[in-house]
mmCIF file with all atom_site columns, C-alpha atoms in Angstrom:
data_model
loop_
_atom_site.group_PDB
_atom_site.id
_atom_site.type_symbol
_atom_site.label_atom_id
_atom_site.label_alt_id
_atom_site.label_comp_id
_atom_site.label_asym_id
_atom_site.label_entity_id
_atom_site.label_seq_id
_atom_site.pdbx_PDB_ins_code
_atom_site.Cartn_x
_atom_site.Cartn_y
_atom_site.Cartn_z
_atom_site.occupancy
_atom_site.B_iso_or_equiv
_atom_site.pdbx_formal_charge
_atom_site.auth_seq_id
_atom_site.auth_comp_id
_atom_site.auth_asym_id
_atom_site.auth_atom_id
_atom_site.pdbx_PDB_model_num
ATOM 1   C CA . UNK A 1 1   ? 107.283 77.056  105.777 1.00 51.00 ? 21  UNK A CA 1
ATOM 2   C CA . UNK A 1 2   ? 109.361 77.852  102.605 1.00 49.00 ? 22  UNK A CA 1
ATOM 3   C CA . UNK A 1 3   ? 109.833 76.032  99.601  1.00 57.00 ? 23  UNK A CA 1
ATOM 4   C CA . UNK A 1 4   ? 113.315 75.908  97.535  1.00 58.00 ? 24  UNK A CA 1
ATOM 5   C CA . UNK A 1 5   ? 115.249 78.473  97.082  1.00 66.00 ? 25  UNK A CA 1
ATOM 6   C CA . UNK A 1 6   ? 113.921 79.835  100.221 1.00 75.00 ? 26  UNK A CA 1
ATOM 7   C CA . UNK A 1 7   ? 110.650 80.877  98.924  1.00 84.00 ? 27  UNK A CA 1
ATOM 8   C CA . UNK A 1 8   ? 107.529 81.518  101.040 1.00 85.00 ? 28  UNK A CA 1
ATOM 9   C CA . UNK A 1 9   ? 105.371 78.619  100.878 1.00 84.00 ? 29  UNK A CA 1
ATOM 10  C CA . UNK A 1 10  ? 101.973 80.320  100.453 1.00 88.00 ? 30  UNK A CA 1
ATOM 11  C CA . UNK A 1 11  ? 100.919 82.068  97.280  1.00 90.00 ? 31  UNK A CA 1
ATOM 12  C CA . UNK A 1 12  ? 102.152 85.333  96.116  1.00 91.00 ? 32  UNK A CA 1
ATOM 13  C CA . UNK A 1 13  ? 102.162 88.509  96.992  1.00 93.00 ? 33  UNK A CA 1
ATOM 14  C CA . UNK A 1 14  ? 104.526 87.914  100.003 1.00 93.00 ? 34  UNK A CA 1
ATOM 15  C CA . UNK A 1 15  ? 105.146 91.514  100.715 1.00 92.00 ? 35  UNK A CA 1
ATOM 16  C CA . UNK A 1 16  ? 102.954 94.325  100.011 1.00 92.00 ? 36  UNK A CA 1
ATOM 17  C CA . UNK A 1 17  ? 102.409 97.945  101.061 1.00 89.00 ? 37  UNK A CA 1
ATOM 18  C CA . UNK A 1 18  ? 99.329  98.698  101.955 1.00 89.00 ? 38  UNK A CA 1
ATOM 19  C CA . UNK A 1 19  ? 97.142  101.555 102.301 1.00 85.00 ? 39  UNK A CA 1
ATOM 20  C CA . UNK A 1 20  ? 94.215  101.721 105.250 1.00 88.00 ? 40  UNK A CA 1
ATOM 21  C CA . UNK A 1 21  ? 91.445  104.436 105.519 1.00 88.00 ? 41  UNK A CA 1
ATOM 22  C CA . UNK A 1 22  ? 91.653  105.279 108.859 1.00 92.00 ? 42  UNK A CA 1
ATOM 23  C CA . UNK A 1 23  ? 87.965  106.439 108.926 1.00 95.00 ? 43  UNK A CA 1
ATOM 24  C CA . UNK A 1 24  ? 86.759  102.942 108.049 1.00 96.00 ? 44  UNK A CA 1
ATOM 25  C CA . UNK A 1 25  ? 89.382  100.366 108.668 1.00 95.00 ? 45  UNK A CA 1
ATOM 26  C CA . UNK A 1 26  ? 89.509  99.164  104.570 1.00 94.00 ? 46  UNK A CA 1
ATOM 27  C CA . UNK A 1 27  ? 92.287  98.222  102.669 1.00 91.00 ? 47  UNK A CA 1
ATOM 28  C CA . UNK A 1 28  ? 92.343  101.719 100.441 1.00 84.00 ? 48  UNK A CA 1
ATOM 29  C CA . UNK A 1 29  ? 95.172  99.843  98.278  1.00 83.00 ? 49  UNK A CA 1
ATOM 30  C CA . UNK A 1 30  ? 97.659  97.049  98.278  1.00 88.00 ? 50  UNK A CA 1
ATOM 31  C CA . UNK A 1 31  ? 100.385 97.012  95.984  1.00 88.00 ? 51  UNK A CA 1
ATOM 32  C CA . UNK A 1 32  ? 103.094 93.876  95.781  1.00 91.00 ? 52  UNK A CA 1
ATOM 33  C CA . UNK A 1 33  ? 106.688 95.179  97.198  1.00 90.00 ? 53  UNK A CA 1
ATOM 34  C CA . UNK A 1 34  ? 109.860 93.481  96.154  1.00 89.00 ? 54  UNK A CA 1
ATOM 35  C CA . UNK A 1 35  ? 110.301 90.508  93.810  1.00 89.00 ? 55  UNK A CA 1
ATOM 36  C CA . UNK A 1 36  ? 112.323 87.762  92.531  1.00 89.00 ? 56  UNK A CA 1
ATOM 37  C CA . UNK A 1 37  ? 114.389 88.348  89.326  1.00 87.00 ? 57  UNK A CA 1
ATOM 38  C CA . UNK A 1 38  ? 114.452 84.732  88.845  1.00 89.00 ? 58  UNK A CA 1
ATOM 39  C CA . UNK A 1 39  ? 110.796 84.301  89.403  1.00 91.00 ? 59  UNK A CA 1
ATOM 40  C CA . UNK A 1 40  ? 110.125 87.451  86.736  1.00 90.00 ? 60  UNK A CA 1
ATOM 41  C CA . UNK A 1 41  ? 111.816 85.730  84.441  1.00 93.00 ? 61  UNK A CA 1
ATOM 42  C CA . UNK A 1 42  ? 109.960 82.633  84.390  1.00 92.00 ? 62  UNK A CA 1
ATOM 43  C CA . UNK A 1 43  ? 107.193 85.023  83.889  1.00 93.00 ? 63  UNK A CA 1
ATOM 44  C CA . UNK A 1 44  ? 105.963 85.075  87.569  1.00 90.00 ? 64  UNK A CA 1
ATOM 45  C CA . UNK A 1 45  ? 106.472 89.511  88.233  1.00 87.00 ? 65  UNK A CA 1
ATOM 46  C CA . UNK A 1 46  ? 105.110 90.957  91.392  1.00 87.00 ? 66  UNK A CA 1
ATOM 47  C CA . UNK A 1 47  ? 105.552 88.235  93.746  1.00 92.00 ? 67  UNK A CA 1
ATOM 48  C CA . UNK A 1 48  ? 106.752 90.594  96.779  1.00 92.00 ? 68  UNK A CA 1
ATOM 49  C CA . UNK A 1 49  ? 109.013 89.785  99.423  1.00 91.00 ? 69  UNK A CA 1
ATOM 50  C CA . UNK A 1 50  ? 109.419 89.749  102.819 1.00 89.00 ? 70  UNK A CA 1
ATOM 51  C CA . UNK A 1 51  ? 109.520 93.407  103.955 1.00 89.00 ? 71  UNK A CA 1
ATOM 52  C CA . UNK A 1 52  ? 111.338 94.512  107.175 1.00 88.00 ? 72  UNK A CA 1
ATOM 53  C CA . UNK A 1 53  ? 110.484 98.253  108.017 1.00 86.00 ? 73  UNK A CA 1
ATOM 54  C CA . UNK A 1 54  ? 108.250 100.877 106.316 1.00 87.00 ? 74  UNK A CA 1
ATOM 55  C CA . UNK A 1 55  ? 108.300 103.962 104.286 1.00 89.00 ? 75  UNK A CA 1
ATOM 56  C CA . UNK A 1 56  ? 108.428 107.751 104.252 1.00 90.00 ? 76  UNK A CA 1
ATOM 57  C CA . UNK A 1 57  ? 105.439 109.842 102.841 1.00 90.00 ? 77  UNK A CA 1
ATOM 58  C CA . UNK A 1 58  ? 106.065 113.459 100.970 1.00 90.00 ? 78  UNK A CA 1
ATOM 59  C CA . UNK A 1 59  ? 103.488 116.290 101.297 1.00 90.00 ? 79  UNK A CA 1
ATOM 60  C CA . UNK A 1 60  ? 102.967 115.505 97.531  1.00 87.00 ? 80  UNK A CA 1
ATOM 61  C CA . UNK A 1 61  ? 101.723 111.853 98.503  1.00 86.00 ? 81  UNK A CA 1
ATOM 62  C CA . UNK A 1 62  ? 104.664 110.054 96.919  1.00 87.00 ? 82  UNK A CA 1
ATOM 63  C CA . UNK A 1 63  ? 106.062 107.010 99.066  1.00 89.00 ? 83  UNK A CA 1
ATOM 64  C CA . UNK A 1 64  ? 109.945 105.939 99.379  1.00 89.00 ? 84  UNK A CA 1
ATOM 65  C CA . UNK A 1 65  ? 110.396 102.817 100.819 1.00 89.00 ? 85  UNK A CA 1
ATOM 66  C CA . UNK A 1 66  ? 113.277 100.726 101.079 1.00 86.00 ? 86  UNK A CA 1
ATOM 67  C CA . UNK A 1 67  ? 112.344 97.625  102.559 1.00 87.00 ? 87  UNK A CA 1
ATOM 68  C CA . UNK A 1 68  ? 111.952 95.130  100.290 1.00 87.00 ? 88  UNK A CA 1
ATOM 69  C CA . UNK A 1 69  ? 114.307 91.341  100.697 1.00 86.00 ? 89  UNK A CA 1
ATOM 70  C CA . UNK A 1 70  ? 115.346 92.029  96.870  1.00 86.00 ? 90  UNK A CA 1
ATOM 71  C CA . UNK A 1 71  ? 117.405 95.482  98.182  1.00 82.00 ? 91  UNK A CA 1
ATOM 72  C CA . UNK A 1 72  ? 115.500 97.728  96.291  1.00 84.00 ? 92  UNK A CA 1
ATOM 73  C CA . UNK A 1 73  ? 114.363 101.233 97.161  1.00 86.00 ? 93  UNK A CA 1
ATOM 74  C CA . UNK A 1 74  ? 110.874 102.024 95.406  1.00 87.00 ? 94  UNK A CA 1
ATOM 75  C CA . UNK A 1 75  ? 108.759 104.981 94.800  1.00 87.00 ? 95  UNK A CA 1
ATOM 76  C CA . UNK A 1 76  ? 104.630 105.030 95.245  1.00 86.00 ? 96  UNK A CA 1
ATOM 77  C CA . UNK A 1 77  ? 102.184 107.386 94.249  1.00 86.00 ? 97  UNK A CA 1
ATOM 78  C CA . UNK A 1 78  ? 99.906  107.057 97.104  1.00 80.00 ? 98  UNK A CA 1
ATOM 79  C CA . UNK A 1 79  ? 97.270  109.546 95.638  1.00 76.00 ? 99  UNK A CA 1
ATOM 80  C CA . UNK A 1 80  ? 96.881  107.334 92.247  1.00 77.00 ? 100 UNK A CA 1
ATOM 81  C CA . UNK A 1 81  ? 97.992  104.125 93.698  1.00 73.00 ? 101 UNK A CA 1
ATOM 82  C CA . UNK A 1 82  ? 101.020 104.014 91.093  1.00 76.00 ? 102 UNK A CA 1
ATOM 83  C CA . UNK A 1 83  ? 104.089 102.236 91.311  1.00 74.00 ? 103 UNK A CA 1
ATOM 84  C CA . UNK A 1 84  ? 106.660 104.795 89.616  1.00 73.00 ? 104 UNK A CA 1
ATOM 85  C CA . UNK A 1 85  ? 109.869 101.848 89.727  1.00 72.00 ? 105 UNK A CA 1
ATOM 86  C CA . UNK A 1 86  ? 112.454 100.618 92.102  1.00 76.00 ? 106 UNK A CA 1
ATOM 87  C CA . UNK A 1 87  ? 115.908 100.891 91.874  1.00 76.00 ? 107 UNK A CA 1
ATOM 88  C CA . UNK A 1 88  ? 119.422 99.275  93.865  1.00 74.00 ? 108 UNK A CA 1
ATOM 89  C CA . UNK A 1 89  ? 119.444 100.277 97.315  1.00 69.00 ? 109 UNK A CA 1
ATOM 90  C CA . UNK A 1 90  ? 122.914 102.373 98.116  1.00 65.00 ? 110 UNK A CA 1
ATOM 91  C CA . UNK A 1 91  ? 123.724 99.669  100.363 1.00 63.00 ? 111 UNK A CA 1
ATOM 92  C CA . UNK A 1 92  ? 123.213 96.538  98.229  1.00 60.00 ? 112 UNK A CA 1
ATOM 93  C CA . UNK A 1 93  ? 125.563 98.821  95.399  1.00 56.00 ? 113 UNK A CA 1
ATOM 94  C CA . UNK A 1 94  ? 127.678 98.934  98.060  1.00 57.00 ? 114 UNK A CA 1
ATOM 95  C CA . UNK A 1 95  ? 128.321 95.445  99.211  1.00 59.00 ? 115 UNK A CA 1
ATOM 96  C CA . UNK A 1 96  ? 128.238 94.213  95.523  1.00 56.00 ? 116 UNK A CA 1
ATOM 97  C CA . UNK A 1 97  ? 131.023 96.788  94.790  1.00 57.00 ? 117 UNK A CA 1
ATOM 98  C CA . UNK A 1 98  ? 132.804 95.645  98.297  1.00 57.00 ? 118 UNK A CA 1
ATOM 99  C CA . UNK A 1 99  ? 133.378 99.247  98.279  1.00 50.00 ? 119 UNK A CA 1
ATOM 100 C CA . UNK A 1 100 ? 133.251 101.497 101.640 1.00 52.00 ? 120 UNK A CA 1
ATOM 101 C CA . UNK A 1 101 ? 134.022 105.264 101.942 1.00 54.00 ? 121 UNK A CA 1
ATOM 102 C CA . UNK A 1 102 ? 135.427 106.493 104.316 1.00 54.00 ? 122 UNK A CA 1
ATOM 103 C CA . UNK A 1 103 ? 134.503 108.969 106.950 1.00 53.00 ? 123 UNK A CA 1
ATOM 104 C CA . UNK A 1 104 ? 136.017 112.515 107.316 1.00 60.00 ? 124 UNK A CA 1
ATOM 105 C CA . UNK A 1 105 ? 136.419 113.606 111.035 1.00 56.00 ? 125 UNK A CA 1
ATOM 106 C CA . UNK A 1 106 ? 135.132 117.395 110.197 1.00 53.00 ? 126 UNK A CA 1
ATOM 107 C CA . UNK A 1 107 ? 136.629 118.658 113.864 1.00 53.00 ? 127 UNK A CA 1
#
């Protein structure tokens, strides 16, 4: 069920990454994942999207994650449950920029 523009039609967050302890089965964290620029405007931040794949984790305990609907690629401290900030993904800079480069045979 969605309501217009293609909104999920139950309540925020609709995408989160989530962190489980493993020893106990809890939710260790949960932090919204993508969001609507429209929606933040209207004063409505951290709504989430839908997500479609799942992160990498550093020795250092940061995540990278690129999954978000909105086509950004975020960072995570997973040790202090921070969100450092998102930024374009290199493929949604590419299709705005209708730009492609092009591949070098090395042989």
């Amino acid at each position: 069920m969605f309501r217009k523009p293609d909104y999920p039609g139950i309540k925020p967050p609709w995408g989160t990454l989530n962190a489980v302890n493993l020893n106990t089965g809890d939710v260790a964290c949960k932090i919204p994942l993508g969001g609507f620029a429209e929606l933040a405007a209207k004063g409505h931040p951290n709504t989430g999207t839908q997500l479609f794949g799942g992160g990498i984790v550093t020795a250092g305990g940061l995540v990278f994650i690129g999954a978000s609907q909105d086509e950004k690629f975020s960072a995570v401290d997973k040790i202090r449950e921070r969100f450092f900030g998102n930024t374009n993904s290199l493929a949604a800079v590419m299709r705005r920029r209708r730009h492609t480069r092009p591949v070098e045979n090395s042989m």
